[in-house]
Amino acid sequence: MRRWACAMAMLLTGAAMPVPNFIDASAGLPVKPGQGHSMNVVVADVDGDRIDDLVIAMERDPNRLLLGDGKGGFRDASDRLPRAARDSEESAVADLDGDGDLDIAVANEDDLLPELYLNDGRGRFTDASERIRHRVKANAVTAFDADGDKRPDLFFGGDKVSSLWMGMGKGRFRDESVARLPATYGGTQDVSAGDLDGDGDPDLVLGNEDRNQIYLNDGRGLFALAPAEVLPRPAAGPEETRDALLFDADGDGDADLFFANTKLWNPNAVAQNRLLLNDGKGRFVDATDRLPQRRENSIAALAIDLDGDGRLDLVTVGVAADLRGADPTGPVRILLNRGARFEDVSEVWLPPTAVARGFDVAAVDANRDGKMDLFVAGRGGRDLLLIRR
């Protein structure tokens, strides 16, 4: 409404309307089948043609594979994936069997069973899910090398308990959750891996429904829960985090944290996104005052340098206050990193149609012009493809 009012005011006064930095090219995307619940998107070249493709986790529909043509278009090649319709929540893409191409692991929530798709090198996948058999209600997955043996491992963030599957090579995994993970509260909605304490090995940050956590790696893939004081709780009240993003917000070379927060399922939560700055040793200071003070349901975030100044900016997507309402679409927002603060420039940078039931956002060079475009995964509504001018 605000964007529309600004546009009308410019028309009435004769003022020149600003030209958005992105064009809405969503009409050219392949039509989604079924319920159209896109939950997560990963950008990867799965068929080896050096063009960005899209792997999309679908809730209650078969997962999707969109192959890029390098000219801004995508074709639906979902028939290259196993066609089971499950409660897929998130995907991780990595060379899981060591043959030089990219495979896919998928976290499933209500189905309780993860998926493992192995690539034949040409972007066609076979179902190897029987290699990861555990009954965990998982919303998140990440592929990373926990123990430094140069084989990818898989962490699944669960509703009640999480699990860690250690890579044994050739696409085989072994459940070592009990031996390697702390026995702590679950409720995990997202997980990110990165070196938080500066010791050279990957730690884990868990975005949870009511209190976020950090698992510190001892260098051998054994994880311990970080002391509560290293991750300050929000002063405004509890947070329901849907995305835990690691990025260098202040340019000092260490991993800072952005939490995309909602109050969709926890009525006591405060839907204010948070920014936490790392001291280089894994202790964080709350710098949320650098963000716009806006309480809306942010589901996912992306860190990317959009204006070319060397600082990482933020793109956030989300939904309206009532996800089950008549129009639960939420805005796509662009927050430019000005150093001491993040400035919302969405109304100038984006077209008025940049709204979606946004559950994920990723950067993709759809037309291979060297400028990053944006793909927004929409749950129960349309996906967005925003092409950079």
Short mmCIF file of C-alpha atoms in Angstrom, two decimals:
data_model
loop_
_atom_site.label_atom_id
_atom_site.label_comp_id
_atom_site.label_asym_id
_atom_site.label_seq_id
_atom_site.Cartn_x
_atom_site.Cartn_y
_atom_site.Cartn_z
CA MET A 1 0.00 0.00 0.00
CA ARG A 2 2.79 2.41 0.88
CA ARG A 3 4.61 1.77 -2.40
CA TRP A 4 1.37 2.29 -4.33
CA ALA A 5 0.68 5.55 -2.51
CA CYS A 6 4.18 6.84 -3.31
CA ALA A 7 3.76 5.93 -6.97
CA MET A 8 0.38 7.70 -7.16
CA ALA A 9 1.83 10.80 -5.52
CA MET A 10 4.60 10.97 -8.10
CA LEU A 11 2.12 10.60 -10.96
CA LEU A 12 -0.09 13.38 -9.59
CA THR A 13 2.80 15.77 -9.01
CA GLY A 14 4.60 14.96 -12.23
CA ALA A 15 7.73 13.82 -10.39
CA ALA A 16 9.90 11.18 -12.03
CA MET A 17 9.30 7.71 -10.64
CA PRO A 18 12.45 5.90 -9.47
CA VAL A 19 13.49 2.95 -11.59
CA PRO A 20 13.81 -0.20 -9.44
CA ASN A 21 17.13 -2.03 -9.48
CA PHE A 22 15.31 -5.35 -9.95
CA ILE A 23 12.75 -6.48 -12.53
CA ASP A 24 10.02 -8.98 -11.63
CA ALA A 25 10.53 -11.88 -14.06
CA SER A 26 8.43 -14.36 -12.08
CA ALA A 27 5.90 -14.82 -14.88
CA GLY A 28 8.50 -16.78 -16.83
CA LEU A 29 9.00 -19.43 -14.14
CA PRO A 30 7.56 -22.92 -14.68
CA VAL A 31 4.17 -23.37 -13.03
CA LYS A 32 4.29 -25.11 -9.67
CA PRO A 33 2.23 -28.27 -9.23
CA GLY A 34 -0.07 -29.20 -6.37
CA GLN A 35 -0.11 -26.98 -3.30
CA GLY A 36 2.97 -25.08 -4.41
CA HIS A 37 4.59 -25.10 -0.98
CA SER A 38 8.18 -24.09 -1.78
CA MET A 39 10.03 -24.26 1.54
CA ASN A 40 13.71 -23.88 0.63
CA VAL A 41 15.87 -23.19 -2.42
CA VAL A 42 19.53 -24.00 -3.07
CA VAL A 43 21.43 -22.63 -6.06
CA ALA A 44 23.86 -25.15 -7.59
CA ASP A 45 25.12 -26.36 -10.96
CA VAL A 46 23.82 -29.91 -10.78
CA ASP A 47 24.32 -30.90 -14.44
CA GLY A 48 27.83 -29.52 -14.94
CA ASP A 49 27.02 -26.94 -17.62
CA ARG A 50 28.32 -24.03 -15.51
CA ILE A 51 24.85 -22.48 -15.33
CA ASP A 52 23.01 -21.94 -12.03
CA ASP A 53 20.19 -24.39 -11.33
CA LEU A 54 17.61 -24.40 -8.51
CA VAL A 55 16.90 -27.25 -6.09
CA ILE A 56 13.61 -26.58 -4.30
CA ALA A 57 12.35 -28.49 -1.25
CA MET A 58 8.57 -28.87 -1.45
CA GLU A 59 6.13 -29.51 1.36
CA ARG A 60 3.62 -32.27 0.44
CA ASP A 61 4.63 -32.25 -3.23
CA PRO A 62 7.59 -33.88 -4.99
CA ASN A 63 10.75 -31.79 -4.74
CA ARG A 64 11.60 -29.67 -7.76
CA LEU A 65 14.64 -29.16 -9.98
CA LEU A 66 14.73 -26.11 -12.26
CA LEU A 67 17.58 -26.06 -14.78
CA GLY A 68 18.84 -22.64 -15.80
CA ASP A 69 19.29 -21.73 -19.47
CA GLY A 70 21.77 -18.94 -18.72
CA LYS A 71 19.47 -16.37 -20.32
CA GLY A 72 17.26 -15.68 -17.33
CA GLY A 73 14.96 -18.64 -17.84
CA PHE A 74 14.46 -22.01 -16.14
CA ARG A 75 12.88 -25.25 -17.29
CA ASP A 76 11.28 -27.80 -15.01
CA ALA A 77 13.43 -30.94 -14.82
CA SER A 78 11.86 -32.29 -11.65
CA ASP A 79 11.43 -35.68 -13.31
CA ARG A 80 15.18 -36.12 -12.77
CA LEU A 81 14.51 -36.35 -9.02
CA PRO A 82 12.76 -39.16 -7.13
CA ARG A 83 9.04 -38.40 -7.25
CA ALA A 84 7.97 -39.09 -3.67
CA ALA A 85 5.73 -36.39 -2.16
CA ARG A 86 6.94 -35.86 1.40
CA ASP A 87 7.06 -33.15 4.03
CA SER A 88 10.37 -31.77 2.75
CA GLU A 89 11.59 -28.70 4.63
CA GLU A 90 15.18 -27.95 3.61
CA SER A 91 17.90 -29.25 1.28
CA ALA A 92 21.69 -29.34 1.43
CA VAL A 93 23.69 -29.72 -1.79
CA ALA A 94 27.25 -31.12 -1.74
CA ASP A 95 29.39 -33.88 -3.22
CA LEU A 96 28.23 -36.49 -0.75
CA ASP A 97 29.71 -39.56 -2.46
CA GLY A 98 33.05 -38.10 -3.58
CA ASP A 99 32.56 -38.57 -7.34
CA GLY A 100 32.92 -34.90 -8.26
CA ASP A 101 29.27 -33.93 -8.77
CA LEU A 102 26.64 -32.45 -6.48
CA ASP A 103 24.22 -34.62 -4.53
CA ILE A 104 21.21 -33.63 -2.41
CA ALA A 105 20.20 -34.32 1.21
CA VAL A 106 16.71 -33.31 2.34
CA ALA A 107 15.30 -32.82 5.85
CA ASN A 108 11.74 -34.04 6.36
CA GLU A 109 9.48 -32.97 9.18
CA ASP A 110 6.28 -34.98 9.62
CA ASP A 111 7.53 -37.92 7.54
CA LEU A 112 10.42 -38.35 10.01
CA LEU A 113 12.74 -39.76 7.33
CA PRO A 114 15.43 -37.78 5.45
CA GLU A 115 16.07 -38.09 1.74
CA LEU A 116 19.39 -38.69 -0.05
CA TYR A 117 19.63 -38.20 -3.81
CA LEU A 118 22.83 -39.21 -5.64
CA ASN A 119 23.79 -37.47 -8.89
CA ASP A 120 24.93 -39.43 -11.96
CA GLY A 121 27.07 -36.48 -13.07
CA ARG A 122 24.55 -35.25 -15.61
CA GLY A 123 21.94 -33.94 -13.22
CA ARG A 124 19.87 -37.11 -12.87
CA PHE A 125 19.36 -38.44 -9.36
CA THR A 126 18.73 -41.83 -7.79
CA ASP A 127 17.15 -42.35 -4.38
CA ALA A 128 19.65 -43.58 -1.77
CA SER A 129 17.58 -42.55 1.25
CA GLU A 130 17.91 -46.01 2.79
CA ARG A 131 21.48 -45.03 3.72
CA ILE A 132 20.19 -42.52 6.31
CA ARG A 133 17.50 -44.24 8.29
CA HIS A 134 16.50 -42.41 11.41
CA ARG A 135 13.19 -41.22 12.73
CA VAL A 136 13.78 -37.56 13.52
CA LYS A 137 11.30 -34.77 12.89
CA ALA A 138 13.74 -32.46 11.11
CA ASN A 139 13.31 -28.94 9.74
CA ALA A 140 16.91 -28.18 8.84
CA VAL A 141 19.97 -29.84 7.32
CA THR A 142 23.52 -28.74 6.55
CA ALA A 143 26.43 -30.54 4.91
CA PHE A 144 29.87 -29.75 6.39
CA ASP A 145 33.11 -31.47 7.39
CA ALA A 146 32.76 -31.85 11.15
CA ASP A 147 35.92 -33.86 11.87
CA GLY A 148 38.35 -32.62 9.22
CA ASP A 149 38.61 -35.86 7.24
CA LYS A 150 37.60 -34.09 4.00
CA ARG A 151 34.37 -36.08 3.78
CA PRO A 152 31.06 -34.21 4.14
CA ASP A 153 28.96 -34.97 7.19
CA LEU A 154 25.25 -34.22 7.64
CA PHE A 155 23.59 -32.47 10.57
CA PHE A 156 19.80 -32.61 10.81
CA GLY A 157 18.15 -30.07 13.10
CA GLY A 158 15.18 -31.72 14.79
CA ASP A 159 11.99 -30.78 16.54
CA LYS A 160 12.86 -32.72 19.70
CA VAL A 161 16.38 -33.98 19.03
CA SER A 162 18.98 -33.37 16.33
CA SER A 163 21.23 -35.91 14.62
CA LEU A 164 24.73 -36.02 13.15
CA TRP A 165 25.61 -38.49 10.39
CA MET A 166 29.32 -38.85 9.73
CA GLY A 167 30.43 -39.39 6.14
CA MET A 168 32.23 -42.67 5.59
CA GLY A 169 32.96 -42.08 1.90
CA LYS A 170 31.17 -43.10 -1.30
CA GLY A 171 27.87 -41.74 -0.07
CA ARG A 172 27.72 -43.84 3.09
CA PHE A 173 26.93 -42.36 6.50
CA ARG A 174 26.94 -43.52 10.10
CA ASP A 175 24.75 -42.16 12.88
CA GLU A 176 27.04 -40.82 15.63
CA SER A 177 24.55 -38.41 17.20
CA VAL A 178 24.72 -39.79 20.72
CA ALA A 179 28.52 -39.82 20.83
CA ARG A 180 29.09 -36.42 19.23
CA LEU A 181 26.18 -34.11 20.09
CA PRO A 182 25.10 -32.62 23.42
CA ALA A 183 21.79 -33.87 24.77
CA THR A 184 19.99 -30.53 24.72
CA TYR A 185 16.64 -29.04 23.76
CA GLY A 186 15.60 -29.28 20.09
CA GLY A 187 12.92 -27.20 18.42
CA THR A 188 15.44 -26.35 15.69
CA GLN A 189 14.17 -24.55 12.60
CA ASP A 190 17.51 -23.74 10.95
CA VAL A 191 21.20 -24.56 11.31
CA SER A 192 24.36 -22.95 9.93
CA ALA A 193 27.95 -24.17 10.15
CA GLY A 194 30.96 -21.89 10.49
CA ASP A 195 33.97 -21.10 12.65
CA LEU A 196 32.46 -19.04 15.46
CA ASP A 197 35.30 -19.09 17.99
CA GLY A 198 38.29 -18.63 15.66
CA ASP A 199 39.91 -22.03 16.24
CA GLY A 200 39.72 -23.15 12.62
CA ASP A 201 36.98 -25.79 12.81
CA PRO A 202 33.26 -25.50 11.98
CA ASP A 203 30.85 -24.88 14.82
CA LEU A 204 27.06 -24.91 14.60
CA VAL A 205 24.47 -22.25 15.35
CA LEU A 206 20.93 -23.49 15.84
CA GLY A 207 17.94 -21.23 15.23
CA ASN A 208 15.24 -22.56 17.54
CA GLU A 209 11.63 -21.86 18.36
CA ASP A 210 12.27 -20.24 21.72
CA ARG A 211 16.00 -20.16 22.52
CA ASN A 212 18.88 -20.30 20.09
CA GLN A 213 22.01 -22.34 20.75
CA ILE A 214 25.63 -22.72 19.69
CA TYR A 215 27.42 -26.07 19.48
CA LEU A 216 31.20 -25.68 19.69
CA ASN A 217 33.44 -28.15 17.86
CA ASP A 218 36.55 -29.50 19.60
CA GLY A 219 38.26 -29.99 16.23
CA ARG A 220 37.47 -33.70 16.08
CA GLY A 221 33.78 -33.39 15.41
CA LEU A 222 32.73 -33.62 19.06
CA PHE A 223 30.30 -30.85 19.98
CA ALA A 224 29.53 -29.17 23.29
CA LEU A 225 26.82 -26.67 24.10
CA ALA A 226 28.33 -23.19 24.40
CA PRO A 227 27.75 -21.35 27.69
CA ALA A 228 24.50 -19.39 27.69
CA GLU A 229 26.28 -16.08 28.18
CA VAL A 230 28.05 -16.18 24.80
CA LEU A 231 24.71 -15.70 23.05
CA PRO A 232 22.74 -12.90 24.74
CA ARG A 233 19.01 -13.29 24.89
CA PRO A 234 16.86 -10.51 23.43
CA ALA A 235 15.88 -7.81 25.87
CA ALA A 236 12.40 -7.41 24.34
CA GLY A 237 11.32 -10.98 25.05
CA PRO A 238 11.59 -14.52 23.64
CA GLU A 239 12.35 -15.04 19.96
CA GLU A 240 11.03 -17.59 17.51
CA THR A 241 13.86 -17.91 14.99
CA ARG A 242 13.29 -19.32 11.50
CA ASP A 243 16.70 -18.58 9.97
CA ALA A 244 20.15 -18.38 11.55
CA LEU A 245 22.48 -16.61 9.12
CA LEU A 246 26.26 -16.41 9.53
CA PHE A 247 27.97 -13.50 7.78
CA ASP A 248 30.60 -10.84 8.44
CA ALA A 249 28.40 -7.85 9.20
CA ASP A 250 31.10 -5.45 10.39
CA GLY A 251 34.00 -6.45 8.12
CA ASP A 252 36.35 -7.58 10.89
CA GLY A 253 36.85 -11.07 9.48
CA ASP A 254 34.78 -13.14 11.89
CA ALA A 255 31.31 -14.65 11.66
CA ASP A 256 28.47 -12.53 13.00
CA LEU A 257 24.85 -13.66 13.39
CA PHE A 258 21.53 -12.56 11.97
CA PHE A 259 18.36 -14.17 13.31
CA ALA A 260 15.21 -13.92 11.19
CA ASN A 261 12.41 -13.91 13.75
CA THR A 262 8.64 -14.40 13.74
CA LYS A 263 5.74 -14.90 16.11
CA LEU A 264 3.71 -17.27 13.96
CA TRP A 265 3.58 -20.23 16.33
CA ASN A 266 4.83 -18.77 19.60
CA PRO A 267 2.40 -16.02 20.70
CA ASN A 268 4.87 -14.79 23.32
CA ALA A 269 7.68 -14.24 20.83
CA VAL A 270 8.81 -10.84 19.62
CA ALA A 271 9.05 -10.70 15.82
CA GLN A 272 12.07 -8.39 15.72
CA ASN A 273 15.06 -9.58 13.71
CA ARG A 274 18.36 -9.58 15.60
CA LEU A 275 21.99 -8.81 14.76
CA LEU A 276 24.75 -10.18 17.01
CA LEU A 277 28.39 -9.19 16.50
CA ASN A 278 31.21 -11.65 17.19
CA ASP A 279 34.24 -10.59 19.25
CA GLY A 280 36.38 -13.09 17.29
CA LYS A 281 36.35 -15.65 20.08
CA GLY A 282 32.74 -16.76 19.81
CA ARG A 283 31.18 -14.28 22.20
CA PHE A 284 28.44 -12.08 20.80
CA VAL A 285 27.20 -8.57 21.49
CA ASP A 286 23.66 -7.55 20.61
CA ALA A 287 23.70 -4.96 17.81
CA THR A 288 20.02 -5.17 16.89
CA ASP A 289 19.80 -1.38 17.11
CA ARG A 290 21.65 -1.29 13.77
CA LEU A 291 18.63 -2.91 12.09
CA PRO A 292 15.29 -1.31 11.24
CA GLN A 293 13.09 -1.60 14.31
CA ARG A 294 10.22 -3.37 12.64
CA ARG A 295 8.26 -6.28 14.03
CA GLU A 296 7.18 -8.48 11.15
CA ASN A 297 7.44 -12.17 10.37
CA SER A 298 10.81 -12.72 8.69
CA ILE A 299 11.30 -16.35 7.66
CA ALA A 300 14.64 -16.25 5.82
CA ALA A 301 17.58 -13.99 5.05
CA LEU A 302 20.45 -13.71 2.58
CA ALA A 303 23.78 -11.87 2.95
CA ILE A 304 25.11 -10.38 -0.30
CA ASP A 305 26.97 -7.24 -1.39
CA LEU A 306 24.33 -5.60 -3.58
CA ASP A 307 25.76 -2.10 -3.94
CA GLY A 308 29.39 -3.06 -4.52
CA ASP A 309 30.84 -1.23 -1.53
CA GLY A 310 32.53 -4.33 -0.07
CA ARG A 311 30.05 -4.65 2.80
CA LEU A 312 27.53 -7.48 3.01
CA ASP A 313 23.92 -6.33 2.77
CA LEU A 314 20.80 -8.25 3.78
CA VAL A 315 17.76 -9.48 1.91
CA THR A 316 14.86 -10.75 4.02
CA VAL A 317 11.59 -12.47 3.11
CA GLY A 318 8.61 -13.45 5.19
CA VAL A 319 4.86 -13.58 5.58
CA ALA A 320 2.02 -11.55 7.02
CA ALA A 321 0.93 -11.76 10.63
CA ASP A 322 -1.52 -14.58 9.97
CA LEU A 323 -0.07 -17.27 7.70
CA ARG A 324 -3.52 -18.83 7.39
CA GLY A 325 -5.26 -15.57 6.50
CA ALA A 326 -6.73 -14.49 3.17
CA ASP A 327 -3.50 -12.83 2.00
CA PRO A 328 -0.46 -13.96 3.99
CA THR A 329 2.06 -12.43 1.57
CA GLY A 330 4.90 -10.44 3.06
CA PRO A 331 7.39 -8.00 1.54
CA VAL A 332 10.85 -8.70 0.22
CA ARG A 333 13.18 -6.27 1.95
CA ILE A 334 16.65 -5.04 1.02
CA LEU A 335 18.76 -3.66 3.87
CA LEU A 336 21.94 -1.95 2.71
CA ASN A 337 24.89 -2.12 5.10
CA ARG A 338 25.99 1.45 5.79
CA GLY A 339 28.57 0.40 8.37
CA ALA A 340 26.95 1.66 11.54
CA ARG A 341 23.44 0.69 10.46
CA PHE A 342 21.36 -1.18 7.89
CA GLU A 343 19.11 1.00 5.74
CA ASP A 344 15.86 -0.27 4.23
CA VAL A 345 15.90 0.68 0.53
CA SER A 346 13.24 -1.80 -0.58
CA GLU A 347 10.88 0.79 -2.02
CA VAL A 348 13.57 2.17 -4.30
CA TRP A 349 15.33 -1.06 -5.25
CA LEU A 350 12.35 -3.39 -5.77
CA PRO A 351 9.21 -3.32 -7.92
CA PRO A 352 5.84 -3.11 -6.11
CA THR A 353 5.18 -6.75 -7.04
CA ALA A 354 8.05 -8.00 -4.85
CA VAL A 355 5.78 -9.67 -2.30
CA ALA A 356 5.43 -13.38 -1.57
CA ARG A 357 4.73 -15.92 1.10
CA GLY A 358 8.48 -15.99 1.38
CA PHE A 359 10.05 -18.99 3.08
CA ASP A 360 13.53 -18.74 1.55
CA VAL A 361 15.66 -16.48 -0.63
CA ALA A 362 18.80 -17.19 -2.65
CA ALA A 363 21.16 -15.34 -4.99
CA VAL A 364 21.34 -16.70 -8.53
CA ASP A 365 23.00 -15.34 -11.68
CA ALA A 366 20.10 -16.34 -13.90
CA ASN A 367 21.29 -14.55 -17.05
CA ARG A 368 25.05 -14.84 -16.48
CA ASP A 369 25.66 -11.11 -16.58
CA GLY A 370 27.78 -11.18 -13.42
CA LYS A 371 25.06 -9.46 -11.38
CA MET A 372 23.26 -11.53 -8.79
CA ASP A 373 19.51 -11.95 -9.14
CA LEU A 374 17.12 -13.12 -6.41
CA PHE A 375 14.89 -16.17 -6.19
CA VAL A 376 12.24 -16.28 -3.46
CA ALA A 377 10.61 -19.59 -2.53
CA GLY A 378 6.93 -19.01 -1.79
CA ARG A 379 4.94 -21.35 0.42
CA GLY A 380 1.44 -21.82 -0.94
CA GLY A 381 1.84 -18.98 -3.41
CA ARG A 382 4.01 -17.96 -6.30
CA ASP A 383 7.80 -18.03 -6.32
CA LEU A 384 9.59 -14.82 -7.29
CA LEU A 385 12.44 -14.30 -9.74
CA LEU A 386 13.85 -10.79 -9.46
CA ILE A 387 16.39 -9.96 -12.18
CA ARG A 388 18.98 -7.28 -11.48
CA ARG A 389 19.00 -4.43 -13.98
#
